[in-house]
Every structure is written in structure tokens, then in C-alpha cells.
Short mmCIF file of C-alpha atoms in Angstrom, two decimals:
data_model
loop_
_atom_site.label_atom_id
_atom_site.label_comp_id
_atom_site.label_asym_id
_atom_site.label_seq_id
_atom_site.Cartn_x
_atom_site.Cartn_y
_atom_site.Cartn_z
CA MET T 1 80.07 92.03 74.86
CA ARG T 2 83.25 94.10 75.11
CA GLY T 3 86.17 93.45 77.38
CA VAL T 4 89.96 93.57 77.70
CA VAL T 5 91.62 90.19 77.21
CA PHE T 6 95.28 89.30 77.74
CA ASP T 7 96.23 86.18 75.78
CA GLY T 8 99.74 85.84 77.13
CA GLU T 9 101.26 88.02 74.44
CA ARG T 10 99.22 91.19 74.29
CA ALA T 11 96.16 92.83 75.82
CA GLU T 12 93.40 93.89 73.44
CA VAL T 13 89.81 95.03 73.48
CA VAL T 14 87.45 92.39 72.08
CA ASP T 15 83.72 92.51 71.44
CA ASP T 16 82.77 88.82 71.47
CA LEU T 17 83.04 87.95 75.16
CA GLN T 18 80.34 85.96 76.88
CA VAL T 19 79.75 85.53 80.60
CA ARG T 20 77.56 82.91 82.22
CA GLU T 21 74.54 83.61 84.39
CA PRO T 22 75.05 83.89 88.17
CA GLY T 23 74.80 80.69 90.15
CA PRO T 24 73.86 80.29 93.82
CA GLY T 25 75.59 82.90 95.95
CA GLU T 26 76.70 84.94 92.92
CA VAL T 27 75.87 88.32 91.41
CA LEU T 28 75.85 89.51 87.80
CA VAL T 29 77.01 93.14 87.58
CA ALA T 30 76.89 95.49 84.60
CA ILE T 31 80.17 97.38 84.92
CA SER T 32 79.93 101.15 84.51
CA ALA T 33 83.52 102.10 85.34
CA ALA T 34 86.78 100.38 86.24
CA GLY T 35 90.06 101.82 87.47
CA LEU T 36 93.25 100.81 85.67
CA CYS T 37 95.51 99.63 88.48
CA HIS T 38 99.21 98.90 88.06
CA SER T 39 98.48 95.29 89.00
CA ASP T 40 96.61 94.88 85.70
CA LEU T 41 99.66 96.13 83.83
CA SER T 42 101.87 93.86 85.94
CA VAL T 43 100.01 90.85 84.56
CA VAL T 44 100.71 92.08 81.03
CA ASP T 45 104.44 92.66 81.64
CA GLY T 46 104.86 89.40 83.58
CA THR T 47 105.57 90.87 87.01
CA ILE T 48 102.47 89.10 88.33
CA PRO T 49 102.24 85.56 86.91
CA PHE T 50 98.66 84.66 85.95
CA PRO T 51 97.15 81.96 83.71
CA THR T 52 95.89 83.09 80.31
CA PRO T 53 93.78 83.92 78.46
CA VAL T 54 92.37 86.20 81.12
CA VAL T 55 89.88 89.06 81.27
CA LEU T 56 91.70 91.89 83.07
CA GLY T 57 90.49 94.45 85.59
CA HIS T 58 89.78 94.27 89.30
CA GLU T 59 88.71 97.75 90.44
CA GLY T 60 85.14 98.26 89.32
CA ALA T 61 81.67 99.52 90.11
CA GLY T 62 78.36 99.11 88.39
CA VAL T 63 74.72 98.09 88.67
CA VAL T 64 73.42 94.69 89.71
CA GLU T 65 71.61 92.97 86.82
CA ALA T 66 70.78 89.62 88.39
CA VAL T 67 71.43 87.62 91.54
CA GLY T 68 71.68 83.91 92.15
CA ALA T 69 69.84 81.83 94.70
CA GLY T 70 70.46 82.78 98.30
CA VAL T 71 71.61 86.36 97.64
CA SER T 72 69.61 88.88 99.66
CA HIS T 73 71.90 91.81 100.53
CA VAL T 74 71.83 93.24 96.98
CA ALA T 75 69.13 93.22 94.32
CA PRO T 76 68.83 94.14 90.63
CA GLY T 77 69.20 97.89 90.21
CA ASP T 78 71.47 98.38 93.21
CA HIS T 79 74.72 100.30 92.73
CA VAL T 80 77.70 98.30 93.95
CA ALA T 81 81.46 98.58 94.24
CA LEU T 82 83.33 95.33 93.78
CA SER T 83 86.11 93.88 95.89
CA THR T 84 88.61 91.23 94.84
CA LEU T 85 88.07 89.15 97.98
CA ALA T 86 86.08 86.07 97.05
CA ASN T 87 86.43 84.88 100.64
CA CYS T 88 84.36 81.98 101.90
CA GLY T 89 82.96 83.65 105.03
CA ALA T 90 83.09 80.40 106.99
CA CYS T 91 86.75 79.56 107.71
CA ALA T 92 88.68 80.45 110.86
CA GLU T 93 90.27 83.53 109.26
CA CYS T 94 86.94 84.89 108.03
CA ASP T 95 85.46 84.20 111.46
CA ARG T 96 88.28 86.25 113.03
CA GLY T 97 87.43 89.17 110.75
CA ARG T 98 90.49 88.65 108.54
CA PRO T 99 89.01 87.86 105.11
CA THR T 100 92.24 88.82 103.34
CA MET T 101 93.77 85.68 104.86
CA CYS T 102 91.01 83.34 103.63
CA ARG T 103 92.63 80.59 101.59
CA GLN T 104 89.57 80.32 99.39
CA ALA T 105 90.28 83.88 98.20
CA ILE T 106 93.86 83.29 97.06
CA GLY T 107 95.10 81.46 93.97
CA ARG T 108 91.82 79.90 92.84
CA PRO T 109 90.95 81.62 89.55
CA GLN T 110 87.53 80.86 88.11
CA ARG T 111 86.51 80.85 84.45
CA PRO T 112 83.05 82.40 84.06
CA PHE T 113 83.90 83.97 80.68
CA SER T 114 84.10 82.39 77.25
CA ARG T 115 85.06 83.48 73.78
CA ALA T 116 84.51 81.47 70.63
CA GLY T 117 83.77 78.44 72.78
CA ARG T 118 86.96 78.73 74.85
CA GLN T 119 86.86 79.50 78.57
CA LEU T 120 88.80 82.50 79.89
CA PHE T 121 90.18 83.07 83.37
CA GLN T 122 88.88 85.75 85.72
CA PHE T 123 91.52 88.11 87.13
CA ALA T 124 91.48 88.66 90.90
CA ALA T 125 88.03 87.02 91.11
CA ASN T 126 86.71 90.17 89.47
CA SER T 127 87.56 91.00 85.81
CA ALA T 128 86.09 94.49 85.83
CA PHE T 129 87.34 95.28 82.30
CA ALA T 130 84.20 93.74 80.83
CA GLU T 131 80.71 95.04 80.25
CA ARG T 132 79.41 92.40 82.66
CA THR T 133 81.02 90.15 85.21
CA VAL T 134 79.93 87.49 87.68
CA VAL T 135 81.29 87.69 91.23
CA LYS T 136 80.61 86.03 94.55
CA ALA T 137 77.93 87.83 96.50
CA VAL T 138 80.40 88.76 99.25
CA GLN T 139 82.35 90.82 96.68
CA ALA T 140 79.45 93.12 95.80
CA VAL T 141 79.03 95.95 98.29
CA ARG T 142 76.02 98.23 97.97
CA ILE T 143 76.82 101.93 97.81
CA PRO T 144 74.58 105.03 97.78
CA ASP T 145 73.27 105.99 94.34
CA ASP T 146 74.67 109.51 94.68
CA VAL T 147 78.30 108.30 94.67
CA PRO T 148 79.48 108.59 91.03
CA LEU T 149 80.38 105.15 89.73
CA THR T 150 83.56 106.49 88.09
CA SER T 151 84.72 107.43 91.58
CA ALA T 152 83.20 104.49 93.45
CA ALA T 153 85.14 102.08 91.23
CA LEU T 154 88.38 103.21 92.82
CA ILE T 155 87.32 102.13 96.29
CA GLY T 156 87.57 98.46 95.31
CA CYS T 157 91.37 98.35 95.14
CA GLY T 158 93.29 101.61 95.47
CA VAL T 159 91.35 102.96 98.44
CA LEU T 160 90.95 99.63 100.22
CA THR T 161 94.66 98.94 99.80
CA GLY T 162 96.12 102.39 100.53
CA VAL T 163 93.78 103.74 103.18
CA GLY T 164 93.38 100.26 104.65
CA ALA T 165 97.14 99.82 104.97
CA VAL T 166 97.22 102.93 107.17
CA LEU T 167 94.13 102.34 109.28
CA ASN T 168 93.98 98.54 109.47
CA ARG T 169 97.53 97.22 109.06
CA ALA T 170 99.92 99.92 110.33
CA ARG T 171 97.28 101.50 112.58
CA VAL T 172 98.91 104.89 112.33
CA GLY T 173 98.24 106.91 115.46
CA HIS T 174 97.33 110.56 115.92
CA GLY T 175 100.44 112.74 115.81
CA GLU T 176 102.74 110.08 114.35
CA SER T 177 105.00 110.59 111.33
CA VAL T 178 104.57 108.92 107.95
CA VAL T 179 106.73 108.64 104.84
CA VAL T 180 105.16 107.50 101.57
CA ILE T 181 107.55 106.38 98.82
CA GLY T 182 105.75 106.63 95.49
CA THR T 183 102.64 108.74 94.92
CA GLY T 184 100.73 106.81 92.30
CA GLY T 185 97.19 105.58 92.91
CA ILE T 186 98.12 103.53 95.99
CA GLY T 187 100.51 106.15 97.38
CA LEU T 188 97.90 108.90 97.17
CA ASN T 189 95.50 106.74 99.14
CA VAL T 190 98.17 106.08 101.76
CA LEU T 191 98.61 109.84 102.02
CA GLN T 192 94.94 110.45 102.58
CA GLY T 193 94.78 107.53 104.99
CA ALA T 194 97.57 109.16 107.01
CA ARG T 195 95.69 112.47 106.93
CA ILE T 196 92.49 110.77 108.12
CA ALA T 197 94.43 109.00 110.89
CA GLY T 198 95.73 112.35 112.16
CA ALA T 199 99.43 111.91 111.36
CA SER T 200 101.39 115.07 112.10
CA ARG T 201 104.09 115.03 109.43
CA ILE T 202 103.35 113.24 106.18
CA VAL T 203 106.29 113.15 103.78
CA ALA T 204 105.67 112.18 100.16
CA VAL T 205 108.68 111.01 98.12
CA ASP T 206 108.46 110.86 94.33
CA ALA T 207 110.99 111.55 91.58
CA ASN T 208 108.29 113.20 89.44
CA PRO T 209 107.89 116.84 90.56
CA ALA T 210 104.59 117.07 88.68
CA LYS T 211 103.03 114.89 91.38
CA GLU T 212 103.60 117.38 94.20
CA ALA T 213 100.30 119.22 93.87
CA ALA T 214 98.26 116.01 94.04
CA ALA T 215 100.35 114.66 96.91
CA ARG T 216 99.73 117.78 98.95
CA ARG T 217 96.04 117.77 98.05
CA PHE T 218 95.71 114.26 99.45
CA GLY T 219 97.53 115.03 102.68
CA ALA T 220 101.30 115.41 102.28
CA THR T 221 102.82 118.09 104.49
CA HIS T 222 106.17 117.75 102.68
CA PHE T 223 107.15 116.64 99.18
CA LEU T 224 110.65 115.45 98.30
CA PRO T 225 112.13 114.29 94.96
CA SER T 226 114.17 111.60 96.72
CA ALA T 227 114.43 109.92 100.09
CA ASP T 228 117.76 111.62 100.73
CA GLY T 229 116.02 114.62 102.27
CA VAL T 230 113.74 112.74 104.66
CA ARG T 231 116.17 112.98 107.58
CA GLU T 232 116.11 116.77 107.29
CA VAL T 233 112.37 116.65 107.96
CA LEU T 234 112.44 113.73 110.40
CA PRO T 235 115.92 113.71 112.01
CA THR T 236 115.31 110.57 114.10
CA GLY T 237 113.37 108.75 111.41
CA ALA T 238 109.72 107.98 110.73
CA ASP T 239 107.16 106.05 112.71
CA HIS T 240 105.81 104.53 109.51
CA VAL T 241 107.26 104.21 105.99
CA PHE T 242 105.11 102.87 103.16
CA GLU T 243 106.87 101.56 100.04
CA CYS T 244 104.40 101.90 97.17
CA VAL T 245 106.64 101.36 94.13
CA GLY T 246 107.78 97.74 94.31
CA ARG T 247 111.56 98.14 93.97
CA VAL T 248 113.85 96.18 96.28
CA GLU T 249 116.25 99.09 96.77
CA LEU T 250 113.35 101.21 97.97
CA ILE T 251 112.35 98.49 100.42
CA ARG T 252 115.84 98.82 101.90
CA THR T 253 115.38 102.60 101.96
CA ALA T 254 112.06 102.22 103.77
CA VAL T 255 113.72 100.18 106.52
CA ASP T 256 116.65 102.60 106.80
CA LEU T 257 114.28 105.56 107.29
CA LEU T 258 112.58 104.13 110.37
CA ASP T 259 112.80 105.59 113.84
CA ARG T 260 112.89 103.32 116.85
CA HIS T 261 109.86 101.00 116.95
CA GLY T 262 108.99 102.14 113.41
CA GLN T 263 107.17 100.07 110.80
CA ALA T 264 108.02 99.61 107.11
CA VAL T 265 104.88 98.58 105.21
CA LEU T 266 105.37 96.98 101.79
CA LEU T 267 102.64 97.78 99.25
CA GLY T 268 104.53 97.90 95.93
CA VAL T 269 104.76 94.64 93.96
CA PRO T 270 108.24 93.63 92.74
CA PRO T 271 108.74 90.55 90.55
CA ALA T 272 107.62 87.34 92.25
CA THR T 273 111.19 86.07 92.75
CA ALA T 274 112.68 89.40 93.92
CA GLU T 275 114.72 89.42 97.11
CA ALA T 276 115.47 92.43 99.32
CA SER T 277 118.22 92.97 101.87
CA PHE T 278 118.58 95.00 105.04
CA LEU T 279 120.83 95.21 108.07
CA VAL T 280 119.54 92.75 110.64
CA SER T 281 120.97 94.87 113.42
CA SER T 282 118.81 97.78 112.25
CA LEU T 283 115.70 95.97 113.46
CA PHE T 284 116.75 95.42 117.05
CA LEU T 285 115.11 98.64 118.27
CA ASP T 286 111.66 97.11 117.84
CA LYS T 287 111.42 97.96 114.14
CA SER T 288 109.13 95.89 111.91
CA ILE T 289 108.74 95.03 108.24
CA LEU T 290 105.09 94.39 107.44
CA GLY T 291 103.59 92.77 104.41
CA CYS T 292 100.08 93.93 103.61
CA ARG T 293 97.45 92.14 101.56
CA TYR T 294 94.68 94.36 100.25
CA GLY T 295 94.91 96.81 103.13
CA ALA T 296 93.94 94.12 105.65
CA SER T 297 90.44 95.11 104.58
CA ARG T 298 86.98 93.88 105.47
CA PRO T 299 85.25 95.01 102.26
CA GLN T 300 81.62 94.73 103.33
CA ARG T 301 82.43 97.08 106.20
CA ASP T 302 85.17 99.21 104.69
CA VAL T 303 83.68 99.97 101.27
CA ALA T 304 80.52 101.29 102.87
CA LEU T 305 82.59 103.27 105.38
CA TYR T 306 84.74 104.87 102.67
CA ALA T 307 81.67 105.71 100.57
CA GLN T 308 80.20 107.51 103.58
CA MET T 309 83.48 109.33 104.23
CA TYR T 310 83.43 110.45 100.58
CA ARG T 311 79.92 111.83 101.00
CA GLU T 312 81.09 113.73 104.09
CA GLY T 313 84.04 115.24 102.18
CA ARG T 314 86.65 113.40 104.27
CA LEU T 315 87.81 110.95 101.59
CA LEU T 316 88.88 112.09 98.12
CA LEU T 317 87.69 110.04 95.14
CA ASP T 318 86.85 112.46 92.34
CA GLU T 319 90.41 113.80 92.55
CA LEU T 320 91.71 110.27 91.88
CA ALA T 321 89.52 109.66 88.84
CA THR T 322 91.20 112.50 86.95
CA GLN T 323 90.78 110.99 83.48
CA THR T 324 88.17 108.66 82.02
CA TYR T 325 88.56 106.66 78.82
CA PRO T 326 86.04 104.60 76.86
CA VAL T 327 87.14 100.97 77.06
CA GLU T 328 88.14 101.09 73.39
CA ASP T 329 90.96 103.46 74.41
CA PHE T 330 92.53 100.91 76.76
CA GLU T 331 95.97 101.24 75.17
CA LYS T 332 96.01 105.01 75.62
CA ALA T 333 94.81 104.66 79.21
CA ALA T 334 97.55 102.12 79.91
CA ALA T 335 100.21 104.37 78.37
CA ASP T 336 99.06 107.37 80.40
CA ALA T 337 99.01 105.30 83.59
CA GLU T 338 102.50 103.91 82.96
CA ALA T 339 103.86 107.39 82.29
CA GLY T 340 102.29 108.81 85.45
CA ARG T 341 100.22 111.34 83.52
CA VAL T 342 97.07 110.49 85.52
CA ALA T 343 96.43 109.69 89.17
CA ARG T 344 94.16 106.83 88.11
CA ALA T 345 92.94 106.07 84.62
CA VAL T 346 89.29 104.99 84.64
CA LEU T 347 87.76 102.91 81.85
CA THR T 348 84.06 103.45 81.15
CA PHE T 349 81.44 101.27 79.47
#
């Protein structure tokens, strides 16, 4: 079968992948579509260290082909969106409703794939850039058949992360102000999360003026080419600033833009050893810097919720999946994503 494999030097489309059958508590999914997230590209450029060879992709949707023993919430033929959280469901964090903190879901890559007799790693417990993948049952969330799979695929990372960061982590309140630095796939979802939360002024900041139309479509009330103009819109600062680029100087900017009791939420991914600086005294007015893993999401609840919001016209998905590419065009999709020519490139099988 086809898939995108990174061998430590380059990523390429291969056609001789194999994946094992699902075991107990697992699901075999035929992938229909998968979003190309910057995290996939960050593995290729070394920003995110990951063992190789690895099958890339982590934002996918498809149709269940087979289930292992003990799986009852999905069945063959069901449409599902996949999450990256292979959480155990039984630890203290899972019991508290915080599956993103489950230690079984972090840093334990499996190897369900093989090629020419050699096992390959699975990226983010998912590997959606393959015609078929095996995931834990908890990662497969059933969605209505009328949600296009090219759009549903984007729920599994971009929407869970961006919208979740607003609703679950920052808990933006009605009438509050929001600044979003970077309007790529995650930033656009932060914008629409802020719109859904009822924020009053939503300021998008991006150096690319071509992104203004999309930013406003997703919820921005203002669009600025740099953060220098934010204080003209919000003289006392913002209640919430989301850094969605992953540059340490922008993390400092996010902190500097906060109003009293404001929150800076870090969503961009800088290199693993990167360090950021800020004035300690700037935090003494109850300001906070928040990390955020996967939008503090509860995928079995949130994916279904976001699919329903899409059906009601409250959550935008089709407008994210602006360009689809057959998997063979992975390199073109990656180039377009890197250049910011698409909101989210979507690979299809």
C-alpha cells in the first residue's frame, strides 16, 4: 500500500508499505484524507525529533475496515476522525478528564508498519499518510456520514488544537479580547474558537497580507501585518494572546501584549532546545504563560461536538481544506503548505 515515509534524510511516497491487523482494543482504518500539518514538516526538518524510519501524518479521517477484540463503539463501515491521543483511559489523568496528560499517550511510539521486512515507527500514534493505519480504539471517533472526510480529517489536529486552546485551555470569556499571532492552520482555528467563544475584539497578526481574507472569514475583527499596531486596537493590552508560529521572539511579544491578568498561550513549536525570555516583573499583575498540549482536548467528546457544530454552520471546515492533493503529490503539497499558499493542504487516497 502507499504511504509517506521519512527515513531520516528525506520524505518520499512509497507503495510497498504493510500494516498489521488490529489487535485487542485496536481499529484498522482505511484513510480517505489527511491534513498536512506543520508538525509533519517539523519532523522532516528536525524541529521535532522523532525516531526513523517513520510513516508520517497525524490528522486523518476514513472508514473503519476491521476492529479488534473488545471494540464496540465503532464497527466496519463507520466513518471516523482520528485523534493522536492513544491515552490509556485508566490512569488518574484520564479519570480526571485530562487525557492529554496521560503518560501512556506521550513518547511511546509503536511500530505497526513494515516495509521489506523492516519495522517502521508510527508518528503521533496515528500515521495518517498511509492508505491504512492501525490505531487504539480510543483514537477513532465516529462522525456522521454527511461530514466530508476531506473536511473531517482536519478536526483531528488543527481544530482540536486551535479551537480547544480557546475553549478548554484559555477558556476565553464572552466579550474578552484575543490576539492571534500567525494565521496558518492552527491560527485560523484559534480565530474561529475565539469567535465561537464570543470574544469582542479578535486581532489577527500575520506578515502575509494575502491571509487577511481568510483570517476575517474565520473570525478576526482586525488584521495587522505586525504586532506593532496591536496597542492601537487594544490600548491596555489583550486578555488572551495566542502564539501560533513557534518563534521565541514572538513568545516575548505575546507576553508583552497582555493586559492585566492576561494569558499568553503557546501553540507554535520552536526547536526542542529553544529558550525564550521575558521580563519577570511583567507578570506580577496576574499575567500567565500557558503551555497547551493538543488543545487540552477530550477527543471522544470534542470531535463529535465539532462535527455537530460544522453541521450547524458554526464551525468552518470546508474553508480550511482549500486544496486537496493525491498522496503522490506530497512534495507539492508540502511546498504549498510551507509557502503559506493554502490554509491546509489535504492529501487524499
